[in-house]
Short mmCIF file of C-alpha atoms in Angstrom, two decimals:
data_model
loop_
_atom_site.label_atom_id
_atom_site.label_comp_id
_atom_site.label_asym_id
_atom_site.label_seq_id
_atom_site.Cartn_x
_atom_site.Cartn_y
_atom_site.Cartn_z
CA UNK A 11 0.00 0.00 0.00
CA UNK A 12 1.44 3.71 -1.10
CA UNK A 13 1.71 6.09 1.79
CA UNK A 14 -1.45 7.46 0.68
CA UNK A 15 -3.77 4.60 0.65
CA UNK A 16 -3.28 3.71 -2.87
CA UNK A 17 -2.35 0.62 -4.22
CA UNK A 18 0.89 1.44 -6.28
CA UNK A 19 -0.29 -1.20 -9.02
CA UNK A 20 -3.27 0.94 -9.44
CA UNK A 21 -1.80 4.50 -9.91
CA UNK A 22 0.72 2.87 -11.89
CA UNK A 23 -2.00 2.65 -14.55
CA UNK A 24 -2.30 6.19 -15.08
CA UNK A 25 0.32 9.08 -16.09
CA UNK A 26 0.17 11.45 -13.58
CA UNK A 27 1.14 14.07 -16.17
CA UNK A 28 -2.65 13.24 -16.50
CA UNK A 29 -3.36 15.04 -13.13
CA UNK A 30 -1.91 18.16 -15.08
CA UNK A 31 -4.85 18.18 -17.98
CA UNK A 32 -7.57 16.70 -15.19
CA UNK A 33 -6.97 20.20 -12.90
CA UNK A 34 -7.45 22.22 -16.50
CA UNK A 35 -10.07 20.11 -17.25
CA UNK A 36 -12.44 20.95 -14.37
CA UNK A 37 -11.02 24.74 -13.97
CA UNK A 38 -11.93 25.60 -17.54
CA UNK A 39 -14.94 23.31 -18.40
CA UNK A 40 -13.96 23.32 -21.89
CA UNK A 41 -11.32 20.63 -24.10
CA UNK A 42 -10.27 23.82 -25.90
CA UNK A 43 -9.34 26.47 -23.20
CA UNK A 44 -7.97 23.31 -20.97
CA UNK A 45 -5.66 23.09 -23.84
CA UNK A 46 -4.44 26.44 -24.69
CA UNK A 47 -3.81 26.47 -20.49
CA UNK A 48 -1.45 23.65 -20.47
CA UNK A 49 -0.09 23.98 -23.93
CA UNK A 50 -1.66 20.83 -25.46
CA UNK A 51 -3.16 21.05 -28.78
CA UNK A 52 -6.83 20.35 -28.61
CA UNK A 53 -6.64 16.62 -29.98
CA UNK A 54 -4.27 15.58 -27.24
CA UNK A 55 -6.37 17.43 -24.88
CA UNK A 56 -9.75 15.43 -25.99
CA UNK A 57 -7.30 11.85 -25.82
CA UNK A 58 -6.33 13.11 -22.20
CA UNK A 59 -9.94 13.60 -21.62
CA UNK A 60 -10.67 10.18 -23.29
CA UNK A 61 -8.18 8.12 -20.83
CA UNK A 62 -9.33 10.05 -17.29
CA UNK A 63 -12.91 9.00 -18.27
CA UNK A 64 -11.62 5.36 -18.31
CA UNK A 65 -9.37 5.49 -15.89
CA UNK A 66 -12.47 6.89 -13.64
CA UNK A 67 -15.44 5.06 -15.73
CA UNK A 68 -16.96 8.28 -15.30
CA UNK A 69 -17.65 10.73 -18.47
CA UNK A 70 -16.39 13.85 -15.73
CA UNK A 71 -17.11 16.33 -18.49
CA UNK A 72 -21.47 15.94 -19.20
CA UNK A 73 -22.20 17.72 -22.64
CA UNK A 74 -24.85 20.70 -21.66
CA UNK A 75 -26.10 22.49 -24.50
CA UNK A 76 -23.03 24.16 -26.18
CA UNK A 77 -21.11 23.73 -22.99
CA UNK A 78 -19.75 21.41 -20.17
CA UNK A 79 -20.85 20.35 -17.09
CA UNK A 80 -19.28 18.90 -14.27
CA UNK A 81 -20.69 15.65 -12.86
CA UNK A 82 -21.08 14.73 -9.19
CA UNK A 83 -17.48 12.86 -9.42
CA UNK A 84 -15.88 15.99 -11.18
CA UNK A 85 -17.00 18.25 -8.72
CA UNK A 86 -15.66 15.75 -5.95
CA UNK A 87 -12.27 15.98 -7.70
CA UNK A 88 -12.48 20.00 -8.30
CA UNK A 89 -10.54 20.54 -4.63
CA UNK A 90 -7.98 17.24 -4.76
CA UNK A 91 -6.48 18.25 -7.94
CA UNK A 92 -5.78 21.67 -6.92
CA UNK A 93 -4.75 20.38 -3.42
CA UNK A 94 -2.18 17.85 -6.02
CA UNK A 95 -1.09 20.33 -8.29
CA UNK A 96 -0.47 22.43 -5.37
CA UNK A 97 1.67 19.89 -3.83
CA UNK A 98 3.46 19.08 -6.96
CA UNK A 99 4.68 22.90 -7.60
CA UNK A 100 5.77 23.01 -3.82
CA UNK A 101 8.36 20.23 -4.46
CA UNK A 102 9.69 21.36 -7.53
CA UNK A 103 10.28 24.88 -6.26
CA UNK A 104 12.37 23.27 -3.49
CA UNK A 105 15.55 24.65 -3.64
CA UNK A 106 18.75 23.37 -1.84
CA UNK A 107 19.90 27.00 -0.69
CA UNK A 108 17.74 29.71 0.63
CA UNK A 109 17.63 32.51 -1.51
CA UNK A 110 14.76 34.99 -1.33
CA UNK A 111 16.42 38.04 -3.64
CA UNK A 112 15.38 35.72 -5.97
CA UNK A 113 12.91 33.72 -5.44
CA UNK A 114 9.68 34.10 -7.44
CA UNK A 115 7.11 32.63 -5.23
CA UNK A 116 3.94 33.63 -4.63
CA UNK A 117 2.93 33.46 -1.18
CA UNK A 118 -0.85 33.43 0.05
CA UNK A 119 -2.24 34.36 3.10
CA UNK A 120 -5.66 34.29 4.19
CA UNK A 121 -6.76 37.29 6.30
CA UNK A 122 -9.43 39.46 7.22
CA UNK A 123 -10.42 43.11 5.62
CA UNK A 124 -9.75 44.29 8.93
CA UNK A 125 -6.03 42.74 9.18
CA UNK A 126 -5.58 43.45 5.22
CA UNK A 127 -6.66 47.44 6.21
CA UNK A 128 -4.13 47.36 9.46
CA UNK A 129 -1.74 44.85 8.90
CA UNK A 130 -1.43 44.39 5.07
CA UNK A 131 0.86 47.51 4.02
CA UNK A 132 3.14 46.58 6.64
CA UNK A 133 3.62 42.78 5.77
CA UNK A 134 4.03 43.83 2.21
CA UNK A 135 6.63 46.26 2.97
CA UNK A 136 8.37 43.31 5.08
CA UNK A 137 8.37 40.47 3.22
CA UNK A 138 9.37 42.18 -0.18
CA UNK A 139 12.18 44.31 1.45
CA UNK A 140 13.89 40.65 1.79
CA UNK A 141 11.90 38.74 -1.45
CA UNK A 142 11.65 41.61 -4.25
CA UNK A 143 10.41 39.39 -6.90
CA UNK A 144 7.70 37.37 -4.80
CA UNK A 145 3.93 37.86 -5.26
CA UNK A 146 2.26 38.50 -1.56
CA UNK A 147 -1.42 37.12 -2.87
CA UNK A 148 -4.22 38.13 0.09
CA UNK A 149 -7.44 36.20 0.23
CA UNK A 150 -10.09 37.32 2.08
CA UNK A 151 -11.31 35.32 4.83
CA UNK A 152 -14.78 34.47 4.12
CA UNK A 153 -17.09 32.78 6.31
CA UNK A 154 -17.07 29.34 4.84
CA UNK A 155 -12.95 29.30 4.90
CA UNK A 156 -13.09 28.84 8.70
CA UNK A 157 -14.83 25.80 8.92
CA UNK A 158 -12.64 24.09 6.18
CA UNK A 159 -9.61 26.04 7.10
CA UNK A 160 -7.24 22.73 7.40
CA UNK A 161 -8.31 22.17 3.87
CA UNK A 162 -7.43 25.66 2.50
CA UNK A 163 -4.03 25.84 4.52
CA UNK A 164 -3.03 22.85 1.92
CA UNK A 165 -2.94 25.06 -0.96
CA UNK A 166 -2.74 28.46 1.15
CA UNK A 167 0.91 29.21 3.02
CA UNK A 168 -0.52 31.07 6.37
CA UNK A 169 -4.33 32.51 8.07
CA UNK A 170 -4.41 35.16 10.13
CA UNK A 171 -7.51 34.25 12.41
CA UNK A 172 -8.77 35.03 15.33
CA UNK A 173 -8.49 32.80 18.91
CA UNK A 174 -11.54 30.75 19.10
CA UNK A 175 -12.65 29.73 15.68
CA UNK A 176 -9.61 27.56 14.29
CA UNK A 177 -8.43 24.58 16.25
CA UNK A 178 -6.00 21.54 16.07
CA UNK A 179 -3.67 23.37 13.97
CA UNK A 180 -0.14 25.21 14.41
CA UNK A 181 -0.16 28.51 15.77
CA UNK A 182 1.54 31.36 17.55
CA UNK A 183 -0.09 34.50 18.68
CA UNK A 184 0.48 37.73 17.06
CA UNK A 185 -1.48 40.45 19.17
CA UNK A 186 -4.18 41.19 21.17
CA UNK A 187 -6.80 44.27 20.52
CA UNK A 188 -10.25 45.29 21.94
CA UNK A 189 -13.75 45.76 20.57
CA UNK A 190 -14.12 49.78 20.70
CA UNK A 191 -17.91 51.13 19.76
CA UNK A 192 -18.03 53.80 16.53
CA UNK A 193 -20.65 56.06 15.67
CA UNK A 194 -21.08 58.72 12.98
CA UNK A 195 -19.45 61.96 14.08
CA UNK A 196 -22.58 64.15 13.42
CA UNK A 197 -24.52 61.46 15.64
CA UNK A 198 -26.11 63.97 18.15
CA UNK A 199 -28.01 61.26 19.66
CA UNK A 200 -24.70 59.83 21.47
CA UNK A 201 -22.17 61.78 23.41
CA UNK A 202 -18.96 60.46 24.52
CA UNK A 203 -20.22 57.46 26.34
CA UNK A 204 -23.07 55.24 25.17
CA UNK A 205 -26.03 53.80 27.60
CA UNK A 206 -26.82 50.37 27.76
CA UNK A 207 -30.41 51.78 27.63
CA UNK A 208 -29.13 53.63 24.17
CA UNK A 209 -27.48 50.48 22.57
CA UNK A 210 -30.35 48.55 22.99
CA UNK A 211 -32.09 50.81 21.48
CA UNK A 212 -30.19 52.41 18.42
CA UNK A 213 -30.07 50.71 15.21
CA UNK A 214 -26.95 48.44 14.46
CA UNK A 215 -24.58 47.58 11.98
CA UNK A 216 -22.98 44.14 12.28
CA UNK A 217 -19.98 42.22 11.08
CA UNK A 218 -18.71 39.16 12.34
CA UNK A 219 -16.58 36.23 10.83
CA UNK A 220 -18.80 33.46 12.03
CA UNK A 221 -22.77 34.49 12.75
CA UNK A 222 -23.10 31.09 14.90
CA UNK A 223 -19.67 31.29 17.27
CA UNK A 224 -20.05 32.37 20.68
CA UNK A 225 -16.89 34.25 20.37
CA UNK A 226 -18.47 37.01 18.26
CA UNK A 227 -18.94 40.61 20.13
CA UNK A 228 -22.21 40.75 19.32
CA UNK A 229 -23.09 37.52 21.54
CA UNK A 230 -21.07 38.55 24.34
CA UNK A 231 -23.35 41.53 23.81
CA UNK A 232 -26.82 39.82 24.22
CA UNK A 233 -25.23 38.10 27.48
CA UNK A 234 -24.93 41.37 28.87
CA UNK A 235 -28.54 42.46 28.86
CA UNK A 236 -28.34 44.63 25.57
CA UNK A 237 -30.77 42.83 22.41
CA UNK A 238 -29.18 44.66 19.93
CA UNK A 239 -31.80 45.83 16.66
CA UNK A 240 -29.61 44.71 13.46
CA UNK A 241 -30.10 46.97 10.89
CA UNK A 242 -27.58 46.04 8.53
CA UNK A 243 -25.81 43.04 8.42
CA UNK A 244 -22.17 41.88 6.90
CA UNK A 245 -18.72 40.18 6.91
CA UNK A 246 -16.38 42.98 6.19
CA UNK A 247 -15.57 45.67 8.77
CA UNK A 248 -13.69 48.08 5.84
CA UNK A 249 -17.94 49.09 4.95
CA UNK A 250 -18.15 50.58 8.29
CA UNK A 251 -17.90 54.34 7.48
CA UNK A 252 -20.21 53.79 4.56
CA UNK A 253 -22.48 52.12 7.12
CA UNK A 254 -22.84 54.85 9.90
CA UNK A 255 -21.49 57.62 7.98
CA UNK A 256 -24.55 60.12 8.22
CA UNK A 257 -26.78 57.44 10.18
CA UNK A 258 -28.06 56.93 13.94
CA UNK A 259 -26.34 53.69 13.79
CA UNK A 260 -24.11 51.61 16.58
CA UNK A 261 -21.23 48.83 15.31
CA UNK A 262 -18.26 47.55 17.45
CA UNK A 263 -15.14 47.13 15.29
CA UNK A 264 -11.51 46.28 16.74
CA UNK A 265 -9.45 49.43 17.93
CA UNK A 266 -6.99 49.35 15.96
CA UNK A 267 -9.24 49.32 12.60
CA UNK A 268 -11.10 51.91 14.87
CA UNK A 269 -8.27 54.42 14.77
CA UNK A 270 -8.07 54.28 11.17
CA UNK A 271 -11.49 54.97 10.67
CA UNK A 272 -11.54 58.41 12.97
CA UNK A 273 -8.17 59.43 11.29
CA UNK A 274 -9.88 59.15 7.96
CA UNK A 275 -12.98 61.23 9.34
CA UNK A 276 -16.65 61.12 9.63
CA UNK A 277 -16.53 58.30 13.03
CA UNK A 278 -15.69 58.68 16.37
CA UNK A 279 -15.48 56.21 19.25
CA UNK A 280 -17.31 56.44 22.17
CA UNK A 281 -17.19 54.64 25.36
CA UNK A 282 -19.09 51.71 26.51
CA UNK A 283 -20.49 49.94 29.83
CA UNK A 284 -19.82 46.43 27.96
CA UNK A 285 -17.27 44.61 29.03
CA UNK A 286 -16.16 42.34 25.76
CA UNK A 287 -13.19 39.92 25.77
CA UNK A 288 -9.90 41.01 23.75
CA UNK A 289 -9.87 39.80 19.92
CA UNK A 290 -6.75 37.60 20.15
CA UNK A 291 -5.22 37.56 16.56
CA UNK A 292 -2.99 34.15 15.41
CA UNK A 293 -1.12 32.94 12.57
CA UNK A 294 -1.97 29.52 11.80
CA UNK A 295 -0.37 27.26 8.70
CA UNK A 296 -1.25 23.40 7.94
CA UNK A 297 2.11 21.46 9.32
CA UNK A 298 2.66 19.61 6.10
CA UNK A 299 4.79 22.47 5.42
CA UNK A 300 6.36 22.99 9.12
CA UNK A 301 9.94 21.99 7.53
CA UNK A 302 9.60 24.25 4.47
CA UNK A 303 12.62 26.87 4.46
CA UNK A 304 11.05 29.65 2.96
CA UNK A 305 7.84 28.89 5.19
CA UNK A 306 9.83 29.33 7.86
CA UNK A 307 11.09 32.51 6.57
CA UNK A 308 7.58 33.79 5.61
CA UNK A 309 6.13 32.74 8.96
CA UNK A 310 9.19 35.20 10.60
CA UNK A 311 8.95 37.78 8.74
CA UNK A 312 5.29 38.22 9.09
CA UNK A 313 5.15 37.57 12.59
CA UNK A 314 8.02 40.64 12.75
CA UNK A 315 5.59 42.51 10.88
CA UNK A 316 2.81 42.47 12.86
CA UNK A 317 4.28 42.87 15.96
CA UNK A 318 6.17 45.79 14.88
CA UNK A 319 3.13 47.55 13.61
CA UNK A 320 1.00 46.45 16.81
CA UNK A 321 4.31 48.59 18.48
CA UNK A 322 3.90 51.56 16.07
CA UNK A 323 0.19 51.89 17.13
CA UNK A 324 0.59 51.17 20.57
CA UNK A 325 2.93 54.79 20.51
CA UNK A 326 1.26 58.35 20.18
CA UNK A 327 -2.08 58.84 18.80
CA UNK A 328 -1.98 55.16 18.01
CA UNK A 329 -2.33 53.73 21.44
CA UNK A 330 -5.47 51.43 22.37
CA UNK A 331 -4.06 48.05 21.42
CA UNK A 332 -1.71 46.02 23.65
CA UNK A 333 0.60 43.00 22.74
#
């Protein structure tokens, strides 16, 4: 048995240059443009397409009209290939020596709006001081990445995510901020400190990474006596000042984003009876890739970057958020 699960004699049957044309194959939807990808002309692409049907006894590609369709297997396969080809490109950019002046990599990251807005200039400026001709790709972190974020950190190099909604993967703690409430500046309804008799009873705007974790603000809110009236609802903090902007409206974002937001104009924080506990931001990675020099050397350098920008704000009209 391979150290997959695999019987050797099995994938033995099939060329796993194969694997290439499959991950084009269900990308693109379409013999032709699966072609031009990979640089195949289209007859070798349809006899590619030919042998993965029998190899899988499964027609993968379902004629639809003028177009493709995936079937159930296909769409099964969609995430494996691109986990594979993922793989495969890791381990033939190995490189015996170290050498980030020139590597061309293209590192991912998976992080919030709020992290990209506070954090992302700064681990830009970092990681290409040192690795000039890398790509620093930032995906956002939608909802349904946290649930399957083993899964993406296959393909992905590092999340930033908060404490309490990734588990049983490696980690290390970058900082620690606080929830902070902002209101429009013209809001006359509010002065410098807000009621709990006033947040429960001016409208809200709401975003949150997962609606159904207890670790969201606005939970620890409703334990506290306050039923906050959602007006608005959404999963990226950077909408905030078109959100309030002009409106009666209440929102908790963290400080740090906070600060940005009243240097820019138009919001102001006030003060709050609640007592909310501290976002605590991590870096997390899948350990697959724990022995991976230049992971090592991107987990470093961004750590170094956030942490030295957590210092910047901590100093002078940035202060709020502590390490």
């Amino acid at each position: 048995m391979s150290p997959i699960g695999q019987p050797r004699s099995r994938r033995a049957k099939l060329d796993l240059n194969l694997i290439v044309a499959l991950e084009a194959l269900l990308r693109e939807r379409s013999v032709s443009r699966a072609a031009t990808e990979v640089g195949l002309s289209q007859p070798a692409m349809s006899a590619a397409l030919a042998r993965l049907r029998r190899y899988f006894g499964d027609p993968l590609l379902a004629r639809v009209g003028n177009g493709y369709q995936l079937t159930p297997l296909a769409q099964r396969l969609v995430e494996r290939t691109t986990v594979a080809i993922s793989a495969v490109d890791r381990v033939l950019e190995t490189v015996p020596k170290l050498d980030m002046e020139r590597t061309t990599r293209e590192f991912t990251m998976i992080v919030s709006g709020y992290v990209l807005a506070t954090m992302g200039r700064a681990i830009s400026d970092h990681l290409l001081a040192q690795a000039p001709r890398a790509t620093i790709n930032f995906v956002d972190l939608r909802p349904e990445l946290v649930d399957r974020m083993s899964d993406r950190l296959r393909t992905a190099d590092l999340a930033i995510v908060p404490r309490g909604f990734v588990t049983e993967l490696p980690s290390v703690d970058l900082y620690t901020d606080h929830w902070v409430c902002l209101v429009a500046e013209e809001n006359s309804d509010i002065d410098d400190t807000i009621t709990l008799e006033q947040l429960g009873r001016s409208p809200w705007a709401v975003f949150q990474i997962d609606p159904q974790s207890p670790n969201t603000p606005l939970h620890q809110v409703k334990a506290q006596g306050v039923e906050p009236r959602v007006q608005v609802i959404g999963d990226n903090y950077l909408a905030l000042p078109y959100l309030l902007t002009g409106t009666l409206r209440v929102a908790l974002a963290p400080h740090l984003l906070a600060q940005n937001f009243v240097r820019a104009g138009g919001m102001r924080i006030v003060r709050t009876p609640l007592t909310l506990a501290p976002l605590r931001q991590a870096l997390w990675w899948h350990p697959m890739y724990n022995s991976d020099p230049e992971f090592l050397w991107l987990r470093t350098t961004v750590v170094e970057a956030a942490r030295s920008t957590v210092d910047a704000y901590a100093s002078g009209e940035k202060s709020g958020v502590t390490e």
